[in-house]
XYZ file of N, CA and C in Angstrom:
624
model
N 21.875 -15.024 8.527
C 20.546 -15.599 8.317
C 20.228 -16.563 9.450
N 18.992 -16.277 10.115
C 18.769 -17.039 10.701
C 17.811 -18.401 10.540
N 18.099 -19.960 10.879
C 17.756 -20.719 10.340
C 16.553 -21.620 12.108
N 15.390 -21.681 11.439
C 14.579 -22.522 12.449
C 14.035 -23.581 11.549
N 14.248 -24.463 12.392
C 13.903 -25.960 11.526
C 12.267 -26.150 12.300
N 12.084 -27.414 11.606
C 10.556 -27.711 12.117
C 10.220 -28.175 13.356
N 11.307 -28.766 13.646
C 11.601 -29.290 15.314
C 11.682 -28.364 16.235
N 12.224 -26.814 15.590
C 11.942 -25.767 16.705
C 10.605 -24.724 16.362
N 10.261 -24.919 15.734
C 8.802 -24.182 15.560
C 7.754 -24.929 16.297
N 8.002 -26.499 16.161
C 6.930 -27.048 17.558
C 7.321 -27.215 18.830
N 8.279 -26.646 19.534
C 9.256 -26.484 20.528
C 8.429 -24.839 21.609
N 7.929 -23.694 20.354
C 8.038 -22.444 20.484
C 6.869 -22.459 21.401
N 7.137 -21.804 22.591
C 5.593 -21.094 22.788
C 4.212 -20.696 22.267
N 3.269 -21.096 22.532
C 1.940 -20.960 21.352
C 1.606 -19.490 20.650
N 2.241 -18.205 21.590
C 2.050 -17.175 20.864
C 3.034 -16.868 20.005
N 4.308 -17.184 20.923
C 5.496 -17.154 20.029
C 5.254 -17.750 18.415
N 4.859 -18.897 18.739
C 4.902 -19.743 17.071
C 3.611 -19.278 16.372
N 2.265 -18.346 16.941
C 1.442 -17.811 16.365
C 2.611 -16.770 15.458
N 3.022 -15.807 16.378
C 3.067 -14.364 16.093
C 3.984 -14.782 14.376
N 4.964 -15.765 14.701
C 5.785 -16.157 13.671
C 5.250 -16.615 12.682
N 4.450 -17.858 12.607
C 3.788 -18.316 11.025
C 3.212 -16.941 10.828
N 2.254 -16.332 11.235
C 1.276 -15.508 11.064
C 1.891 -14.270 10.166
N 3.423 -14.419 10.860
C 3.696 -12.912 9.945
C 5.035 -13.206 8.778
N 4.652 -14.634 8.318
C 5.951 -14.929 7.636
C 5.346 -14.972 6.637
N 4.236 -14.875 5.876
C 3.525 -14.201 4.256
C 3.623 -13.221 4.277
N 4.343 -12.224 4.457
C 4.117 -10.823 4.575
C 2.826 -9.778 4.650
N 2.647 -8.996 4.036
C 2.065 -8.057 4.194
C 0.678 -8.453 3.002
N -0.750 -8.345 3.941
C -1.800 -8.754 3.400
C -2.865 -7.397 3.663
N -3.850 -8.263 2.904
C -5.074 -7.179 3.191
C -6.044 -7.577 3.860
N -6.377 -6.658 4.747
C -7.064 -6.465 5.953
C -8.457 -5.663 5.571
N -9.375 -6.145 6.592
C -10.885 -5.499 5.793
C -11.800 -6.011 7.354
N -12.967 -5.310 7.175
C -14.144 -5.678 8.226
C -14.855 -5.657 7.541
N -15.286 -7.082 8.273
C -16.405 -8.091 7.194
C -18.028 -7.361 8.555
N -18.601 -7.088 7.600
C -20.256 -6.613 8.000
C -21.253 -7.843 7.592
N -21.967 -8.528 8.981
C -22.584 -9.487 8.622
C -24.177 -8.916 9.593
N -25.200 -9.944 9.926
C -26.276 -9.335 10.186
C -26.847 -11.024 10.506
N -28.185 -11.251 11.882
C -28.393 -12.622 11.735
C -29.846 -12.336 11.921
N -30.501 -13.291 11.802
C -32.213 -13.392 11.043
C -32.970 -12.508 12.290
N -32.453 -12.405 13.371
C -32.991 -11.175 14.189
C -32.905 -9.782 14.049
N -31.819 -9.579 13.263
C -31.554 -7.935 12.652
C -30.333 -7.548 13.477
N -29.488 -8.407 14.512
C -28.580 -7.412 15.249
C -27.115 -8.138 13.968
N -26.516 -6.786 14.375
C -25.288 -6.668 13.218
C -24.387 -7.061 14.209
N -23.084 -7.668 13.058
C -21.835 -7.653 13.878
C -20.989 -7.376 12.583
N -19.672 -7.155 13.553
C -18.771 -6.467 12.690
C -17.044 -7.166 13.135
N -16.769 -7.603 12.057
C -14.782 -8.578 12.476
C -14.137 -8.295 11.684
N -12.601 -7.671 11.635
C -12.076 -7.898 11.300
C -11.083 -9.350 10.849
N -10.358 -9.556 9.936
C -10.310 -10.240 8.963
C -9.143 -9.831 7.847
N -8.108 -11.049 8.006
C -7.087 -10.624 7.367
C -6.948 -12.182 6.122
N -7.186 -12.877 6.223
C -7.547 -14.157 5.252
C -8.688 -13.814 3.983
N -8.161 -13.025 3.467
C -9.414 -12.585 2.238
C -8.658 -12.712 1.016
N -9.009 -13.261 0.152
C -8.476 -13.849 -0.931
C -9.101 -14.089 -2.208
N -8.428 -13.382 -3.236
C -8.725 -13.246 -4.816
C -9.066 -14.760 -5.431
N -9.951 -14.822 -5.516
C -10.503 -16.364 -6.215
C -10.690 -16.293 -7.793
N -11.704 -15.450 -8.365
C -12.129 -15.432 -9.944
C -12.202 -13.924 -10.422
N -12.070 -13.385 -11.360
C -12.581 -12.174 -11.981
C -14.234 -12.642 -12.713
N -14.362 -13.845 -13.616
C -15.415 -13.820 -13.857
C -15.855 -15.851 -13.969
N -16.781 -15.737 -12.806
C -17.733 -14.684 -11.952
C -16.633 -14.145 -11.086
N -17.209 -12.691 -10.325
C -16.272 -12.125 -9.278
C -16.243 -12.993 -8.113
N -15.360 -13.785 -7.672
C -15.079 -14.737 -6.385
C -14.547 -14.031 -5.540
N -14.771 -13.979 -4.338
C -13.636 -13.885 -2.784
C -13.674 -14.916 -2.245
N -12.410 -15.143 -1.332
C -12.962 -16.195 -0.411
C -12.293 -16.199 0.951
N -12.751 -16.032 2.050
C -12.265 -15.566 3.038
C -12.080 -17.271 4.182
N -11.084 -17.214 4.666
C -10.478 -18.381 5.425
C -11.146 -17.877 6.954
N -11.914 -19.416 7.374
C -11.964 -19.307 8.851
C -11.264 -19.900 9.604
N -11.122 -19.858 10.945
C -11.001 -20.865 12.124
C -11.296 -22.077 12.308
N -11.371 -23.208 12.727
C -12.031 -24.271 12.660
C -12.892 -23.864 13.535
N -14.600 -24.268 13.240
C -15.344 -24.058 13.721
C -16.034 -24.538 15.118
N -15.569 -24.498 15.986
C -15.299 -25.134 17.024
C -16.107 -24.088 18.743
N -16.106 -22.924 18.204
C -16.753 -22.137 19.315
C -18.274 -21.257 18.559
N -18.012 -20.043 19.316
C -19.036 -19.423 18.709
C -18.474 -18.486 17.768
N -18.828 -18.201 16.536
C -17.861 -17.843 14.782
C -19.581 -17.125 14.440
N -19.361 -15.777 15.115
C -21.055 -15.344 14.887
C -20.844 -14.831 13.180
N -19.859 -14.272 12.719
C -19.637 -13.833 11.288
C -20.016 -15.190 10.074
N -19.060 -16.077 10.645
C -19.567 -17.584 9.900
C -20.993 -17.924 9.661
N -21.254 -18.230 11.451
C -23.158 -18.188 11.350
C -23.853 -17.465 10.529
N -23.941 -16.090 10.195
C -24.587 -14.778 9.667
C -24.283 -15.151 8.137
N -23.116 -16.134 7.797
C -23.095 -15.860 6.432
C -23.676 -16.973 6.224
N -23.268 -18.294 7.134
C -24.260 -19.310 6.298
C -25.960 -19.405 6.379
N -26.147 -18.440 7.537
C -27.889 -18.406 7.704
C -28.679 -17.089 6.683
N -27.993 -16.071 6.758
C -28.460 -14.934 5.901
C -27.786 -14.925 4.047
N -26.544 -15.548 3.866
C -26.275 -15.528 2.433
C -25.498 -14.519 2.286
N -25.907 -13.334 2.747
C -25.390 -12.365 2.382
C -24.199 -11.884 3.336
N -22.838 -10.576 2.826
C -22.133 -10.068 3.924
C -21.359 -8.862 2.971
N -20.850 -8.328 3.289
C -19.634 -7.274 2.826
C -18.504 -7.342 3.790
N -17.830 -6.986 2.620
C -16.310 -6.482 2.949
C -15.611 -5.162 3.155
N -15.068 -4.343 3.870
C -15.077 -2.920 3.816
C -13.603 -2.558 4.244
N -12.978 -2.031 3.669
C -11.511 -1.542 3.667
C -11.684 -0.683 4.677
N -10.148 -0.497 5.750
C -9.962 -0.247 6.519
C -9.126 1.600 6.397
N -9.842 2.890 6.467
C -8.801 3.815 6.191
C -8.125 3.900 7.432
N -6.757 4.375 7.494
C -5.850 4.178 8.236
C -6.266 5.152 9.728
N -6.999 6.247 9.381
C -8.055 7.296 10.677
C -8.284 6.149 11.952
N -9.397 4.993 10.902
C -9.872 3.591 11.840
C -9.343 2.572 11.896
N -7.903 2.562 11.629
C -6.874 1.002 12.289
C -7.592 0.459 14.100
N -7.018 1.417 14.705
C -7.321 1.527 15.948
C -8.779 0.614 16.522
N -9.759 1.408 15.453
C -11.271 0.707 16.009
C -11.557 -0.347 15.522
N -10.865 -0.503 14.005
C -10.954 -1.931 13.667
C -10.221 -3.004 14.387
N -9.073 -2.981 14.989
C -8.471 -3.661 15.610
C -8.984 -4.439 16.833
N -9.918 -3.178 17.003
C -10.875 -3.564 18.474
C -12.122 -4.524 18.406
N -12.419 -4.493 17.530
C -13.407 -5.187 16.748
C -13.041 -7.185 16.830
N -12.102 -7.166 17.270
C -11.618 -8.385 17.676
C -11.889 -8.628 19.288
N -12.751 -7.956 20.102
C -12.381 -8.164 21.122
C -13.833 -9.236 21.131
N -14.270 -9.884 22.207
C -15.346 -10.423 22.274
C -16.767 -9.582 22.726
N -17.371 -8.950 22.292
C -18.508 -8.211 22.156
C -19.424 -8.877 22.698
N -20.952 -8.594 23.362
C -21.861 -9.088 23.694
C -22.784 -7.908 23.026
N -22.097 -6.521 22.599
C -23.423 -5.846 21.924
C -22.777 -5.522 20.280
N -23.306 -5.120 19.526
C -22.623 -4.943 18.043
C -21.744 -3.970 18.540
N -20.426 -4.840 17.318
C -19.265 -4.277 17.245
C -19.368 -2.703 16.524
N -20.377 -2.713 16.209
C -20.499 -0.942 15.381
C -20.840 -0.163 15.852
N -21.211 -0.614 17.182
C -21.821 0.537 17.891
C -20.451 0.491 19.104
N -20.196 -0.481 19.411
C -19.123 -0.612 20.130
C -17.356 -0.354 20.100
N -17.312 -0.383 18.594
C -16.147 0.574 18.426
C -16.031 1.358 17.474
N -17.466 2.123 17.264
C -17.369 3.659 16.194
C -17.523 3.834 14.713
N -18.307 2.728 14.873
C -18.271 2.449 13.096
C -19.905 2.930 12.716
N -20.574 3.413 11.963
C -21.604 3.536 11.325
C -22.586 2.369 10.065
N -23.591 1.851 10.396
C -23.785 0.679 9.760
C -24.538 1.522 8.600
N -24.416 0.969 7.244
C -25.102 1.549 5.955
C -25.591 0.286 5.084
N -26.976 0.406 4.858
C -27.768 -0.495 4.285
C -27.632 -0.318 2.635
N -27.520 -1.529 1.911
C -27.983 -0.752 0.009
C -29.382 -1.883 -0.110
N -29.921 -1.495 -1.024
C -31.148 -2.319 -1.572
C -30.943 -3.373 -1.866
N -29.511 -3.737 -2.485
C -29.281 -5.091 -2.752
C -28.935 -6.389 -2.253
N -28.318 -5.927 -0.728
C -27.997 -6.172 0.203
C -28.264 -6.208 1.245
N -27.930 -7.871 2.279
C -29.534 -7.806 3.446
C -28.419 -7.360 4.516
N -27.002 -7.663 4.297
C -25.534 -7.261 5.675
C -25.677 -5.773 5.307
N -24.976 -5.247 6.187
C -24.585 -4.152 6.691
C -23.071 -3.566 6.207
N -22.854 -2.485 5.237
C -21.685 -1.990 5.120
C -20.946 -1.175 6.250
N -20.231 -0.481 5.838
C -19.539 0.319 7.103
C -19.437 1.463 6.300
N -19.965 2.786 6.932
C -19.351 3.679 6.011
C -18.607 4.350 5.947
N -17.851 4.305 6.813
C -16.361 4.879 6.668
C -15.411 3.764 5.970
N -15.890 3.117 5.745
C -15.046 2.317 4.189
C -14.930 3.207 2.869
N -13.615 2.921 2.548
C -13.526 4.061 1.219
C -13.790 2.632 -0.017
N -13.691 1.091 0.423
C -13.576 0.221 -0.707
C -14.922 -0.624 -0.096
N -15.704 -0.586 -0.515
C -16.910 -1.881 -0.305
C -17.412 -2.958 -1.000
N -17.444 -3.975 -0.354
C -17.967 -5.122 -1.770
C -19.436 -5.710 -0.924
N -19.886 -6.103 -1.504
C -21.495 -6.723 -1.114
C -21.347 -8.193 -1.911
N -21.162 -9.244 -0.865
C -21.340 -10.505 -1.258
C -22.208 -11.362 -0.813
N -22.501 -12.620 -1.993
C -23.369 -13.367 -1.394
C -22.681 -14.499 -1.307
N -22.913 -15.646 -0.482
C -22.425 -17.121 -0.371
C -22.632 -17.700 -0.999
N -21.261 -18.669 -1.766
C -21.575 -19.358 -3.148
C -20.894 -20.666 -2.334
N -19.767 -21.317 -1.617
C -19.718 -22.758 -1.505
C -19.416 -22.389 0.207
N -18.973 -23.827 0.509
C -18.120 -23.344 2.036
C -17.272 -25.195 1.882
N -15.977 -24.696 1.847
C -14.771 -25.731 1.916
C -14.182 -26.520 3.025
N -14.276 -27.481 3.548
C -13.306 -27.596 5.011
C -11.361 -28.375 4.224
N -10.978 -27.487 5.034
C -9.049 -27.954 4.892
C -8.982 -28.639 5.839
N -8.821 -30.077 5.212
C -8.601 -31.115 5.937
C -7.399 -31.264 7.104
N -6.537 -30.704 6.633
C -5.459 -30.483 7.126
C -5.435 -29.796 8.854
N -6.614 -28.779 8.581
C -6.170 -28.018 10.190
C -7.556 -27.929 10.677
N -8.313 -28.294 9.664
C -10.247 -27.905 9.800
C -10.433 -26.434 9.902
N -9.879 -25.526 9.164
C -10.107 -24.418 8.864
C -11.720 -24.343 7.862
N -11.795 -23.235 7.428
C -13.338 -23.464 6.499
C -13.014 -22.895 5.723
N -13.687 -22.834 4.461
C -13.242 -21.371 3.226
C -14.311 -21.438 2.689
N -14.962 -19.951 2.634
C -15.687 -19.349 2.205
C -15.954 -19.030 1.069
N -16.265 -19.598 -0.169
C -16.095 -18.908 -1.232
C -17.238 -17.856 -1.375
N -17.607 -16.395 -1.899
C -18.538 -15.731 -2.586
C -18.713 -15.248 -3.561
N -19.474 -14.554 -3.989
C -19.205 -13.900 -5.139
C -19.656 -12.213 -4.641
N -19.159 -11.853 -5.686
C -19.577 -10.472 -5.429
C -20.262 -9.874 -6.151
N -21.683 -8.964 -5.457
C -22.988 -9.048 -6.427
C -22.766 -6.978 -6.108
N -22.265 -6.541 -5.380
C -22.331 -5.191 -5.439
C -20.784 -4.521 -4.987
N -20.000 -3.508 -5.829
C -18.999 -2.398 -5.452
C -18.978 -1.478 -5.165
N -18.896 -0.714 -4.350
C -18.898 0.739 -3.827
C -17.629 1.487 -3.667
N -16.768 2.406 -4.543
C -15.636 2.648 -3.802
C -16.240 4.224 -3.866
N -14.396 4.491 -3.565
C -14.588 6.696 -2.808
C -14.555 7.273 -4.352
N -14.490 8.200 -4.531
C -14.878 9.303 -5.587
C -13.402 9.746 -5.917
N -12.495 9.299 -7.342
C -11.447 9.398 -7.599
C -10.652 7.925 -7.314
N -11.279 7.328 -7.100
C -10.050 6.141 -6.863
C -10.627 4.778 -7.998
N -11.320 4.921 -8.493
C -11.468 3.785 -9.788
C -11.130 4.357 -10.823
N -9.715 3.945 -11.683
C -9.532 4.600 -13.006
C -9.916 3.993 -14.198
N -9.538 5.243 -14.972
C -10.334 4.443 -16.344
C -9.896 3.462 -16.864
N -9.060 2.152 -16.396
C -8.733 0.820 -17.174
C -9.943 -0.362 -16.098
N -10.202 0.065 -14.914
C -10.818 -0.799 -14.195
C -9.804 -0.286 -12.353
N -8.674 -0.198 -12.884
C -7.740 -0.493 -11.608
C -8.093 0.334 -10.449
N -8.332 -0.182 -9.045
C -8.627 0.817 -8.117
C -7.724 1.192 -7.300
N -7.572 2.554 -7.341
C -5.920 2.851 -6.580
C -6.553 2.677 -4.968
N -5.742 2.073 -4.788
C -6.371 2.145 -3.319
C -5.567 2.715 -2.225
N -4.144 3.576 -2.762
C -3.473 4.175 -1.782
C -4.562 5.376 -1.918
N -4.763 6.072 -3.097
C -5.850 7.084 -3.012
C -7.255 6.599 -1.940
N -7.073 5.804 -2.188
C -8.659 5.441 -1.431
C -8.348 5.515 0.246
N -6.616 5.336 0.303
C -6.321 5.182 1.713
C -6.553 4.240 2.499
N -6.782 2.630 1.752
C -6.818 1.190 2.823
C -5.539 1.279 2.934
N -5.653 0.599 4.192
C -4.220 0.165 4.959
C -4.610 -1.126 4.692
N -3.135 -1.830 5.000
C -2.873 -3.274 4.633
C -2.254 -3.610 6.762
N -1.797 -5.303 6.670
C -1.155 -5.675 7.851
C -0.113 -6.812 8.036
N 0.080 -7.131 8.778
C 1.358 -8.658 8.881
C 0.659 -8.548 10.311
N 1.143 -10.113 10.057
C 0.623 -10.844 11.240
C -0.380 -10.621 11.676
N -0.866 -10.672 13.177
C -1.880 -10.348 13.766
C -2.445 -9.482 14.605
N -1.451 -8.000 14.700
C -1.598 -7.212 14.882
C -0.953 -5.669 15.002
N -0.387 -5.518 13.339
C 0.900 -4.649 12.896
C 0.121 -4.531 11.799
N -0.082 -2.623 11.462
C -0.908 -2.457 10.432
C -0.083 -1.135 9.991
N -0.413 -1.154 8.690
C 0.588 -0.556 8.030
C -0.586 0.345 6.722
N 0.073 1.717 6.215
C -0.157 2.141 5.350
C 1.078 1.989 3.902
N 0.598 2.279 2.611
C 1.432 2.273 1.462
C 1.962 3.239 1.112
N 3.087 2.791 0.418
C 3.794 3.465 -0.869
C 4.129 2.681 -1.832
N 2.943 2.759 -3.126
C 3.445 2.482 -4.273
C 4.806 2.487 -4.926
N 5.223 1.616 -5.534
C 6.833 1.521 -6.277
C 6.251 1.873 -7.250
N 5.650 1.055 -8.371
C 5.035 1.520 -9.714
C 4.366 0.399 -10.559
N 3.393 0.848 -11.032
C 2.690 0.058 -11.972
C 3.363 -0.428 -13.167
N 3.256 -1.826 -13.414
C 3.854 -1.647 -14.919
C 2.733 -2.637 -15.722
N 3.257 -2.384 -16.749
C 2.615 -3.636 -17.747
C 2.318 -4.690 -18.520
N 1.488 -5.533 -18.963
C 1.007 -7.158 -18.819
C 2.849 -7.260 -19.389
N 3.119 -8.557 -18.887
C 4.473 -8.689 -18.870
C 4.801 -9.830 -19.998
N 5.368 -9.879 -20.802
C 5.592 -10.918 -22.045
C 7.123 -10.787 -22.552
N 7.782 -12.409 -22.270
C 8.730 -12.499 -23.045
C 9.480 -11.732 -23.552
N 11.000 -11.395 -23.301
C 11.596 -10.358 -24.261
C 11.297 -9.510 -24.490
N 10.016 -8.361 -23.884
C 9.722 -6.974 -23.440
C 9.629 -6.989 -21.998
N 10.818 -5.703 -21.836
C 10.881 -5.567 -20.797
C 9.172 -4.461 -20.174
N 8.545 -4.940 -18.650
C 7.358 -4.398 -18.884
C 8.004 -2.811 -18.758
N 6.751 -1.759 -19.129
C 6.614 -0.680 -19.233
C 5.847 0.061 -17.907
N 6.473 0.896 -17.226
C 5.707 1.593 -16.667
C 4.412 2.063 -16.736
N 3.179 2.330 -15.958
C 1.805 2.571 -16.544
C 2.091 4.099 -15.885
């Protein structure tokens, strides 16, 4: 086992000690967030800080950067309200990945993505997303700690693929085919171990 104390993690090289915190939560979910600003041009980021907040109301809440440069996804959500979230099938790792680069024209046109409008919604989905959510902006948090931001929303519209919502609610999403990632740029597809069930005391859970 190897042991790094705190004295050598601020010692490390800045990518070095990126690549390391970054990939020591393991394996998360990854998505491109579709935003849009009061002129009509779209942009498109990937986004690995997305996070289960409430079932009811439906919450997300996605972690920023400290806001410190230009954060055009941030802008778009606090000026328009609105944004989606769109799962990544493993076909478009590649273009989503790219989607990080610094753009001067939309990222959807710039790395292969197709923008899709719903009525309810003023952002832009992606449609080669097999999982979509349509949110609107409900708070915005600063972490004192690093001046990161957090986003809370809610979610006012779902869209998934045809076969992948079953009948308890649960959405398989290896069927749906999102890929997940570590760190900041290692992306990975699944294999389910197995579902089991609500877990209580002295029953052992049950397979679903």
């Amino acid at each position: 086992m190897i042991s790094i104390s705190q004295n050598d993690i601020k010692q490390y090289d800045k990518y070095y000690r990126t690549h390391l915190i970054n990939s020591l939560t393991g394996f998360k979910s990854v998505s491109l967030i579709g935003s849009i600003d009061r002129e009509g041009f779209t942009n498109l980021a990937i986004f690995s800080q997305i996070i289960h907040v409430g079932a009811n109301p439906p919450l997300i809440g996605i972690l920023f950067r400290p806001d410190t440069g230009a954060r055009h996804t941030l802008e778009n959500i606090m000026n328009v309200q609105h944004f989606t979230i769109n799962h990544i099938p493993a076909s478009h790792a590649r273009h989503a990945h790219y989607t990080s680069a610094r753009w001067k024209t939309s990222e959807f046109e710039a790395c292969g993505f197709t923008p899709q409008f719903s009525e309810l919604l003023k952002a832009p989905y992606v449609k080669e997303s097999p999982v979509q959510l349509g949110c609107e902006f409900v708070e915005r948090q600063q972490i004192q700690a690093n001046g990161t931001i957090l986003i809370i929303a809610e979610i006012k519209e779902i869209r998934v693929a045809e076969g992948t919502l079953l009948e308890d609610g649960f959405v398989d999403l290896e069927k749906a085919g999102s890929i997940t990632c570590s760190g900041l740029d290692s992306y990975h597809t699944t294999n389910k171990i197995a579902r089991y069930s609500y877990a209580k005391a002295g029953k052992e859970p049950e397979e679903l």
